[in-house]
Tab-separated table of C-alpha atoms and ligand atoms in Angstrom:
chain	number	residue	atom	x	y	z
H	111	UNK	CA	57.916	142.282	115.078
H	112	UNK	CA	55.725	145.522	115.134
H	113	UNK	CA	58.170	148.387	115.838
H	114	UNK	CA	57.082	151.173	117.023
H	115	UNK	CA	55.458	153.484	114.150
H	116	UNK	CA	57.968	156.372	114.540
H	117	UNK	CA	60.518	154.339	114.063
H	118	UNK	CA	59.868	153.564	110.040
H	119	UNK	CA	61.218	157.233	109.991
H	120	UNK	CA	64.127	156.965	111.590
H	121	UNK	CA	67.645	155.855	111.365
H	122	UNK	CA	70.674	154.895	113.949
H	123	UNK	CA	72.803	157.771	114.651
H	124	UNK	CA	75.316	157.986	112.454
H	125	UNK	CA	79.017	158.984	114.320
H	126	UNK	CA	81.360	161.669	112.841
H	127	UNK	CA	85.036	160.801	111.507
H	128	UNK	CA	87.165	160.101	113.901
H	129	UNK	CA	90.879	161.201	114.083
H	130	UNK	CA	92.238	158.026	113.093
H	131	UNK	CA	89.825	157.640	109.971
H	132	UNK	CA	90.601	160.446	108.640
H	133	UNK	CA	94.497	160.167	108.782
H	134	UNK	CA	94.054	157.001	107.253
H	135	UNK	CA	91.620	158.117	104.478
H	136	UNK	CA	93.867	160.971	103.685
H	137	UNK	CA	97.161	159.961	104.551
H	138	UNK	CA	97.574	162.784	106.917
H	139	UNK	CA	99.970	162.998	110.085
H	140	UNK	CA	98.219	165.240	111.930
H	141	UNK	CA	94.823	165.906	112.201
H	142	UNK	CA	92.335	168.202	114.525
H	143	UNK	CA	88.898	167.406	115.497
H	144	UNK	CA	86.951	170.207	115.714
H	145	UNK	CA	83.514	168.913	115.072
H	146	UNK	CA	81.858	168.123	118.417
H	147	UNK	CA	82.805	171.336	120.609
H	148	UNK	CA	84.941	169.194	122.892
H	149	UNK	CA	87.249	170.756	124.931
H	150	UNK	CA	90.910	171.438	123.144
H	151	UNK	CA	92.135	171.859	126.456
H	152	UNK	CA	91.894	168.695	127.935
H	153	UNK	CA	90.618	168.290	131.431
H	154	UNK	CA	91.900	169.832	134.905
H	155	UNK	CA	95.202	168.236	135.973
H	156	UNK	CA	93.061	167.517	139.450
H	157	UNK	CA	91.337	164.960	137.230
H	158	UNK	CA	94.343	163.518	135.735
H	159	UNK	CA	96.404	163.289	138.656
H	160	UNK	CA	93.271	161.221	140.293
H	161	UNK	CA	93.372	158.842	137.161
H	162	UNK	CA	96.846	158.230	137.370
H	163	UNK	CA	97.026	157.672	141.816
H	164	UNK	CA	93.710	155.976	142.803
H	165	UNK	CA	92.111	153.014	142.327
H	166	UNK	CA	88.210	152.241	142.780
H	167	UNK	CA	86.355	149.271	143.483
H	168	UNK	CA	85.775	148.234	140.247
H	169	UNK	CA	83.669	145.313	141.013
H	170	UNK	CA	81.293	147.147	142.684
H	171	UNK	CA	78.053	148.723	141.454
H	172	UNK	CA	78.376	152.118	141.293
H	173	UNK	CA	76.644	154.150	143.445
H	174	UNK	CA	73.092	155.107	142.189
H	175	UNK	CA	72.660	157.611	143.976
H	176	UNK	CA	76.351	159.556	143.056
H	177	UNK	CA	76.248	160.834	146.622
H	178	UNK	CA	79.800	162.338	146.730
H	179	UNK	CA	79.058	164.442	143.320
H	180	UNK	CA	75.665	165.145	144.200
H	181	UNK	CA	77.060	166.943	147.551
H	182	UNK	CA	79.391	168.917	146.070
H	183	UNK	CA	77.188	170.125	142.981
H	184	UNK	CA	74.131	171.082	145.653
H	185	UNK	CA	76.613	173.164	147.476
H	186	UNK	CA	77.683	175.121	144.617
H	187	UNK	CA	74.738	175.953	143.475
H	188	UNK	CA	72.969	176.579	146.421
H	189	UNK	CA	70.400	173.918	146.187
H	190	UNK	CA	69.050	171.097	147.469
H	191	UNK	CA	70.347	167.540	147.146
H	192	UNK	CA	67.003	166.585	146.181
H	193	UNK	CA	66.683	169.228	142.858
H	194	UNK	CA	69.433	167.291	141.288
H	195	UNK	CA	69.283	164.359	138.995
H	196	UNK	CA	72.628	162.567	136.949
H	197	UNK	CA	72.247	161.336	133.673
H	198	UNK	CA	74.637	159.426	131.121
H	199	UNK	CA	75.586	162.648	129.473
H	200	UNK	CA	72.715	165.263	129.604
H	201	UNK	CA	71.177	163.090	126.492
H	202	UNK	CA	70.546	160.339	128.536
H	203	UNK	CA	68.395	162.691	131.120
H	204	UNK	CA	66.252	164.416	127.721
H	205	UNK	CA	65.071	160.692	126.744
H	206	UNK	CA	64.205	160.207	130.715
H	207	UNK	CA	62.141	163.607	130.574
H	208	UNK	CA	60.679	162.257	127.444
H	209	UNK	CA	59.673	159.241	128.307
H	210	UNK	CA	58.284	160.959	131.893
H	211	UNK	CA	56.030	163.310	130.246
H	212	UNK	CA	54.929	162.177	126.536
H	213	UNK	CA	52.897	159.729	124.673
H	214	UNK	CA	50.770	159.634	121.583
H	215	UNK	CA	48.618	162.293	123.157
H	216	UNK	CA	50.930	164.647	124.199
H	217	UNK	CA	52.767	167.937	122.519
H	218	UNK	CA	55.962	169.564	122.549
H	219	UNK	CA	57.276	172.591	121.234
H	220	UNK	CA	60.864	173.129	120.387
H	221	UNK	CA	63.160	175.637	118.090
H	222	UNK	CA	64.872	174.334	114.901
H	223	UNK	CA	67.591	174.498	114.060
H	224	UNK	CA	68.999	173.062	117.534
H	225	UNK	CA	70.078	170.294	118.997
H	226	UNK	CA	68.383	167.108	117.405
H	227	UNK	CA	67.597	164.700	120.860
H	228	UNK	CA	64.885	166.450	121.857
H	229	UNK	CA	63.160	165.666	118.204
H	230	UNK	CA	64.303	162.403	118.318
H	231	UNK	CA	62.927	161.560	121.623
H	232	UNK	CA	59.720	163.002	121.760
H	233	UNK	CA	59.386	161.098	117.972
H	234	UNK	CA	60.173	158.003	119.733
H	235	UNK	CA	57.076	158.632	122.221
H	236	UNK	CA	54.793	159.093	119.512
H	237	UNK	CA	54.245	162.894	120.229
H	238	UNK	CA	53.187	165.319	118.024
H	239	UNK	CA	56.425	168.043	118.208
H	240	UNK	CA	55.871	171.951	116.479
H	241	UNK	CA	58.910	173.626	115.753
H	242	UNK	CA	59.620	176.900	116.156
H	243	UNK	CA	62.546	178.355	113.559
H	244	UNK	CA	64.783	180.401	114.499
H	245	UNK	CA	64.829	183.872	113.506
H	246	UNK	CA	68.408	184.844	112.886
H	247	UNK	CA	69.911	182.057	114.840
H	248	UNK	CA	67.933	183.117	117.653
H	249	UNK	CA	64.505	181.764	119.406
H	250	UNK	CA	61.530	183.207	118.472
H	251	UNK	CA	60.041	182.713	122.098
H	252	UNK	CA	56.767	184.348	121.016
H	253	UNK	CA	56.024	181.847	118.209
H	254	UNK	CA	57.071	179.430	121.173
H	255	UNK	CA	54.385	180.246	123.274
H	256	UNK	CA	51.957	180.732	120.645
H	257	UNK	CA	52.355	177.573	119.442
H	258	UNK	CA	50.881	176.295	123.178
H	259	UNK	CA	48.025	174.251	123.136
H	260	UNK	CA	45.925	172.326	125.870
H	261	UNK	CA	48.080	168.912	125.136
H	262	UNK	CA	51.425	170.720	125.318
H	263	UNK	CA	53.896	169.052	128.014
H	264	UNK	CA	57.722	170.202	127.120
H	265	UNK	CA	58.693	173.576	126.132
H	266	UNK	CA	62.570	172.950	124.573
H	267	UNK	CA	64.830	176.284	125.444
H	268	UNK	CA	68.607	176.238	124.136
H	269	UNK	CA	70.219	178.610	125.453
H	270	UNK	CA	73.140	179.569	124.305
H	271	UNK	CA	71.759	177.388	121.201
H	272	UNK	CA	73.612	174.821	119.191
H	273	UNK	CA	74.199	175.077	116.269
H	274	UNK	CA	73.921	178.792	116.232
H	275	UNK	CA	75.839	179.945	119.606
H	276	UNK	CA	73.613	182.632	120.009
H	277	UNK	CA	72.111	183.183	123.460
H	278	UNK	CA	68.993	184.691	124.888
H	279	UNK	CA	68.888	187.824	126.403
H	280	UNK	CA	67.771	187.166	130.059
H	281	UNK	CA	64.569	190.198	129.848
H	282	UNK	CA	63.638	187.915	126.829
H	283	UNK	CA	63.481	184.494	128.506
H	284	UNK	CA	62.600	186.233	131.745
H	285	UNK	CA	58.917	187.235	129.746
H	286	UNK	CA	59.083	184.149	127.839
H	287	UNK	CA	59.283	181.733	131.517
H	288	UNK	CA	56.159	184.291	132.966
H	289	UNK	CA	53.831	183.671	130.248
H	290	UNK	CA	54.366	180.017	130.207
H	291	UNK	CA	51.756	177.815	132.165
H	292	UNK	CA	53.370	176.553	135.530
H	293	UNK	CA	52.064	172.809	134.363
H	294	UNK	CA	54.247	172.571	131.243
H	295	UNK	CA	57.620	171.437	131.829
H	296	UNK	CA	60.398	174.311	130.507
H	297	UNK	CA	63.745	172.643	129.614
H	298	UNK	CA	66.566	174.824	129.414
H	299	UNK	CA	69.250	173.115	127.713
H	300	UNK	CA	72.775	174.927	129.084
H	301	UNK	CA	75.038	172.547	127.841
H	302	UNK	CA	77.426	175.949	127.075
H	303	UNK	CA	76.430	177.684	130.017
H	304	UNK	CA	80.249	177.976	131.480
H	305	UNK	CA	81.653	179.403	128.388
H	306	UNK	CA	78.944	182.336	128.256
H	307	UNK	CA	81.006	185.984	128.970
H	308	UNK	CA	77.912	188.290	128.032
H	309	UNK	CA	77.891	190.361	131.176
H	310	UNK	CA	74.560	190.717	131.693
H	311	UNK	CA	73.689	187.204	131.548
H	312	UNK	CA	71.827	185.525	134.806
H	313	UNK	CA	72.620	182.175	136.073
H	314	UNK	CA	69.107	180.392	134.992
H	315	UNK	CA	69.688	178.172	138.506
H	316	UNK	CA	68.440	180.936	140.604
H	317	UNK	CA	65.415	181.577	138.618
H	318	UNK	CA	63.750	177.980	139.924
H	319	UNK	CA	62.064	179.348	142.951
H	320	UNK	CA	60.264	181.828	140.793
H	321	UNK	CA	59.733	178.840	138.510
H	322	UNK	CA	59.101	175.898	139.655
H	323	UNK	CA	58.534	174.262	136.469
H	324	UNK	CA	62.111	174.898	134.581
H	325	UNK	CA	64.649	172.259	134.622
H	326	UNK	CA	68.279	173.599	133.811
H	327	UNK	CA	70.357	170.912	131.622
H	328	UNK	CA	73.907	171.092	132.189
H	329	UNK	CA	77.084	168.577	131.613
H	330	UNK	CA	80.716	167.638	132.118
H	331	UNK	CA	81.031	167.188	128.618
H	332	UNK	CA	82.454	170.403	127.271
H	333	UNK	CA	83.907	173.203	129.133
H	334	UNK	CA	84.530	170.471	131.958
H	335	UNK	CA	86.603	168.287	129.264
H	336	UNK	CA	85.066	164.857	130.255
H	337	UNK	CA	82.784	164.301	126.520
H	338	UNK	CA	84.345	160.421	127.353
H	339	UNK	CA	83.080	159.415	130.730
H	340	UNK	CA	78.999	160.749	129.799
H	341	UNK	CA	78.011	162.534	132.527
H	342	UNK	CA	75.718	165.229	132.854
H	343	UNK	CA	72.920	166.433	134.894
H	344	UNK	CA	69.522	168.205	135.479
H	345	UNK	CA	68.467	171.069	138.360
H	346	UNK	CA	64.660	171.208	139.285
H	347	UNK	CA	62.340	171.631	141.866
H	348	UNK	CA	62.854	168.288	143.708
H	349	UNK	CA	59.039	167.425	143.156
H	350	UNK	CA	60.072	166.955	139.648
H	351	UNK	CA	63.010	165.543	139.907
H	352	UNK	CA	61.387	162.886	142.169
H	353	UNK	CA	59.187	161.880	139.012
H	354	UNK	CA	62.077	161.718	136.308
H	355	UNK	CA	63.820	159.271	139.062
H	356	UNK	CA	61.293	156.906	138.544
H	357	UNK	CA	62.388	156.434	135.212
H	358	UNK	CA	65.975	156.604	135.629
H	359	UNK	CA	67.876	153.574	135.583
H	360	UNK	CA	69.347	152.392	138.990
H	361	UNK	CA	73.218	152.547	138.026
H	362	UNK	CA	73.131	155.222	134.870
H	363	UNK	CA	76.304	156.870	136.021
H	364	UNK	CA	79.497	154.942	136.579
H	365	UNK	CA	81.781	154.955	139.683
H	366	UNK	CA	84.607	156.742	137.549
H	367	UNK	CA	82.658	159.340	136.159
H	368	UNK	CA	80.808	160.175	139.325
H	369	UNK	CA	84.738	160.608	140.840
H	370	UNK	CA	86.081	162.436	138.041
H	371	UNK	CA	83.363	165.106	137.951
H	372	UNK	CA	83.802	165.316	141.672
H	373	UNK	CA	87.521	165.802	140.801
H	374	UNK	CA	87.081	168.365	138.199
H	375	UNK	CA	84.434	170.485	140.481
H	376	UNK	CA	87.767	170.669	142.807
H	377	UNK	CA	88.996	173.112	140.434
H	378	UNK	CA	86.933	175.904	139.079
H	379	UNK	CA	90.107	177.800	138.294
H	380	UNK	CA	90.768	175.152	134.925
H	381	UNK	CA	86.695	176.186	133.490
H	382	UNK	CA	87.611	179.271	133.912
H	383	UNK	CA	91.168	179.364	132.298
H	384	UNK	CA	89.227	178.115	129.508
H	385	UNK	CA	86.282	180.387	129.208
H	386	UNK	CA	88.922	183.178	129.200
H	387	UNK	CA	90.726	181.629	125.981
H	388	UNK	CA	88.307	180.663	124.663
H	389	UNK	CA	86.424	183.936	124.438
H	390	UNK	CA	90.276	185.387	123.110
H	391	UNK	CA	89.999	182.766	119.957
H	392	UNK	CA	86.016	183.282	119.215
H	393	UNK	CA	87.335	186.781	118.939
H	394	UNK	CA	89.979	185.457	116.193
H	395	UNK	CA	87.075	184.272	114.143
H	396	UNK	CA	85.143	187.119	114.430
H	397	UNK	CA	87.654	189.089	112.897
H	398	UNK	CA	88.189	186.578	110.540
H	399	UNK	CA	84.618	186.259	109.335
H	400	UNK	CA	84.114	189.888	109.127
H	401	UNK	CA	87.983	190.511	106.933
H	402	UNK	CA	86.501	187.901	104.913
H	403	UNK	CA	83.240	189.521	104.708
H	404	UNK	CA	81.749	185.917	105.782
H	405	UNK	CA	78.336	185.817	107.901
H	406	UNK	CA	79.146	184.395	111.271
H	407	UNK	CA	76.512	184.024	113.840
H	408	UNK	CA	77.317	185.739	117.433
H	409	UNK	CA	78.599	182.333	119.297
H	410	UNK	CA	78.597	182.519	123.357
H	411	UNK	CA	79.679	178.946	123.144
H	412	UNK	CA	83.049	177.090	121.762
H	413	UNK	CA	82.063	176.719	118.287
H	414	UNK	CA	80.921	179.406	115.927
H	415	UNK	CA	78.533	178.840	112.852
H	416	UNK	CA	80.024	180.320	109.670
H	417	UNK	CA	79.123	181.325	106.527
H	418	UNK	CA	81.269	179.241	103.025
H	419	UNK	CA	81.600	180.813	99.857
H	420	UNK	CA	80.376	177.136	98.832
H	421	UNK	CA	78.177	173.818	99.188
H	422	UNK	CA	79.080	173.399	102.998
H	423	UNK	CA	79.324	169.418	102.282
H	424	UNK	CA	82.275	170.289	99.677
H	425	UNK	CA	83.700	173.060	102.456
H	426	UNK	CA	83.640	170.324	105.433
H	427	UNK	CA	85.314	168.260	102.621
H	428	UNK	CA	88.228	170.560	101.504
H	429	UNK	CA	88.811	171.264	105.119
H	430	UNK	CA	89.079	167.856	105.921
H	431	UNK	CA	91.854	166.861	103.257
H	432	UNK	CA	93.759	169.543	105.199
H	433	UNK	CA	93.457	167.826	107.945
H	434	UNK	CA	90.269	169.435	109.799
H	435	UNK	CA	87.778	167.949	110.985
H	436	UNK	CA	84.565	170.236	111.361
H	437	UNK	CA	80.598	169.936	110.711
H	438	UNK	CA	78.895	170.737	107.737
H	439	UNK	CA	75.962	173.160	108.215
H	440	UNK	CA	73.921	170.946	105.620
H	441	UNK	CA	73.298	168.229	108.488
H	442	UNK	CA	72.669	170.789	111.152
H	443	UNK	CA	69.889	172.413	108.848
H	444	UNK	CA	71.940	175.472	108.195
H	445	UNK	CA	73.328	174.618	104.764
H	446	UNK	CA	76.273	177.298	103.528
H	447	UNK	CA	77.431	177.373	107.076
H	448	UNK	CA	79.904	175.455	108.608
H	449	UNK	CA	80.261	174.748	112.521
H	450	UNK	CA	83.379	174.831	113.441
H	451	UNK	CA	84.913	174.218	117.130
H	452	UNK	CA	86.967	176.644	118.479
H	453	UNK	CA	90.436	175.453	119.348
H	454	UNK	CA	93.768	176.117	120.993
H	455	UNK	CA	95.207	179.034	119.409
H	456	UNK	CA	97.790	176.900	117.225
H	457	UNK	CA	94.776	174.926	116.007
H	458	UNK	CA	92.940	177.972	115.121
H	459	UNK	CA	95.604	179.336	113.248
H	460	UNK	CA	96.080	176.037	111.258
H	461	UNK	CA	92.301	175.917	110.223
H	462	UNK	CA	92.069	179.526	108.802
H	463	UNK	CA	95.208	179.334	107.108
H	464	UNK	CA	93.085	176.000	105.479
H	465	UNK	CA	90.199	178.345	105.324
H	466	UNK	CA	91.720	180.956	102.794
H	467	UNK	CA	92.856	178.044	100.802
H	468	UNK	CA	89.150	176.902	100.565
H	469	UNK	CA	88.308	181.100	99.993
H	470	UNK	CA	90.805	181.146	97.205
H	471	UNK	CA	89.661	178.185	95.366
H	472	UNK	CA	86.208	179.235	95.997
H	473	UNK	CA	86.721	183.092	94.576
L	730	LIG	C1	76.707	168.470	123.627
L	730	LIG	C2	75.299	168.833	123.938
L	730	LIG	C3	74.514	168.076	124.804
L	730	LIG	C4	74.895	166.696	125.237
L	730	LIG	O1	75.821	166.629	126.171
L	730	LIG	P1	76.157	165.248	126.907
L	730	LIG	O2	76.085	165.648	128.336
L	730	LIG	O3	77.504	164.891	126.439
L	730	LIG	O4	75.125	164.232	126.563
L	730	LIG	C5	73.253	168.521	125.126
L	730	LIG	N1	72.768	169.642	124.605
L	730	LIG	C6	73.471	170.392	123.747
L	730	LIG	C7	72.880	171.620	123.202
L	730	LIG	C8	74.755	169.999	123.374
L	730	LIG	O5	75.428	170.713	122.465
């Protein structure tokens, strides 16, 4: 077989230790996950109480269209049916916009670190991809738009960014979206968007009829608490959204997911519950960073990057003999940093009283 040139470069995605492993591996009773900024709260009780009463037609396709979520999310944010498109998980709709928009002879720009799909699926296109470091774990949105060229297709925004947390200030992405070229597609990846308390920040949504060409990424996943059932979605003008539908595959959501995020947009009050404690703990680390006179980056999300008096492979290590599991910045392309969920408060204080046993040995 020929593969696909890009792919002599690549390799399978490789899954994180899971609870179970690591109790195993380390004879441990109890152990915390805190590696892939899912949601230590759970999910609404609206959504639980559903999965526990009803019953769907399970021999049914789903439906393609995910009418009843689709309805409810339109209304909410005051837009059209039509600007909305589901995907399995928000990573299912970057590989759709990727395959939509680039080839061999195409361009895309993108910050690094950040989150790795949009790499990965504009390397499996074949297109040539410039990225833009960060500068202090923020964008550097003029590099971003300097780096434009006549090919360029997909300009990658994350915002708040993983793994960093930090987010854009909305005057900065406000000059960044005006000097952009209204034929290049701007992705703004929002995956954190409901655990952002900065005051002054704008809900991106409202900025598409002044835009036309931005499409907002958002998902269940985290503050929502569904990571399991893989649904996300995209907001555009519906022109655009039109095209990406020709890629998307007829039944990419599944009947339960398309109920349960219906279910959990029943109760706003549970997202924001957790926005409010969760804003409480990132304050915990904080302090904690800065009494242990450890670099932390300023996190709008529910994880914070943090500095390790050590390699951050041995750090992620330690931590995980004690019975935490977190990521180690040297994956991420932040080596000496660790990224680290943020949890319930009991889980929180578990890890940092693991954390000055790491500082001790370390000191
Ligand atoms: C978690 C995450 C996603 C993926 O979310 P899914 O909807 O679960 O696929 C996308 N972008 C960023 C930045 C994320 O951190």
């Amino acid at each position: 077989m020929k593969w696909k040139e890009a792919l002599s470069t690549m390799k399978p995605y490789k899954p994180g230790r899971s609870i179970e492993d690591v109790k195993e591996k380390y004879q441990l009773d109890e152990v915390v996950k805190l590696a892939s900024n899912e949601n230590p709260y759970g999910c609404s009780t609206h959504v639980v109480e559903f999965l526990t009463s009803s019953s769907l037609p399970f021999e049914i396709y789903p439906d393609g269209h995910a009418t009843i979520l689709r309805e409810k999310l339109a209304e909410k944010h005051g837009v059209q049916e039509e600007a909305i498109l589901f995907g399995n998980g928000s990573d299912e709709i970057i590989s759709i916009i990727c395959r939509a928009l680039l080839d061999e002879d195409a361009h895309t720009v993108m910050p690094t670190p950040s989150f790795p799909q949009y790499a990965h699926n504009a390397k499996v296109e074949g297109a040539a991809i410039t990225e833009i470091p960060l500068v202090d774990g923020q964008h550097n949105l003029d590099a971003h738009l300097a780096a434009i060229d006549e090919r360029t297709q997909i300009m990658w925004v994350c915002n708040p960014n993983n793994p960093t947390g930090n987010l854009i200030a909305h005057k900065d992405l406000l000059r960044f979206l005006e000097e952009v070229p209204s034929d290049i597609l701007v992705v703004l990846d929002e995956a954190y968007y409901e655990y952002v308390t900065d005051p002054l920040h704008v809900d991106s949504i409202s900025l598409l009829e002044r835009f036309p060409n931005i499409l907002i990424l958002r998902t269940f996943s985290k503050a929502y608490g569904l990571a399991s059932f893989r649904i996300g979605y995209a907001v555009s003008s519906p022109n655009i959204i039109t095209e990406l539908n020709k890629i998307r595959n007829p039944f990419n959501t599944n009947t339960l997911a398309i109920a349960v995020a219906s279910k959990a947009l029943e109760n706003d009050v549970f997202v924001e519950k957790c926005r409010a404690l969760n804003e409480e703990q990132r304050k915990r680390f904080e302090t904690y960073a800065e009494n242990n006179r450890l670099h932390i980056y300023d996190s709008q999300t529910n994880f914070v990057l943090i500095e390790v008096p050590c390699d951050a492979d041995a750090a992620a290590e330690f931590l995980l003999t004690n019975g935490y599991i977190v990521r180690s910045g040297n994956a991420l392309g932040t080596p000496g940093y660790l990224r680290i969920t943020i949890g319930t408060e009991e889980q929180n204080t578990g890890l940092f009283h693991a954390f000055d046993r790491l500082l001790n040995e370390n000191r």
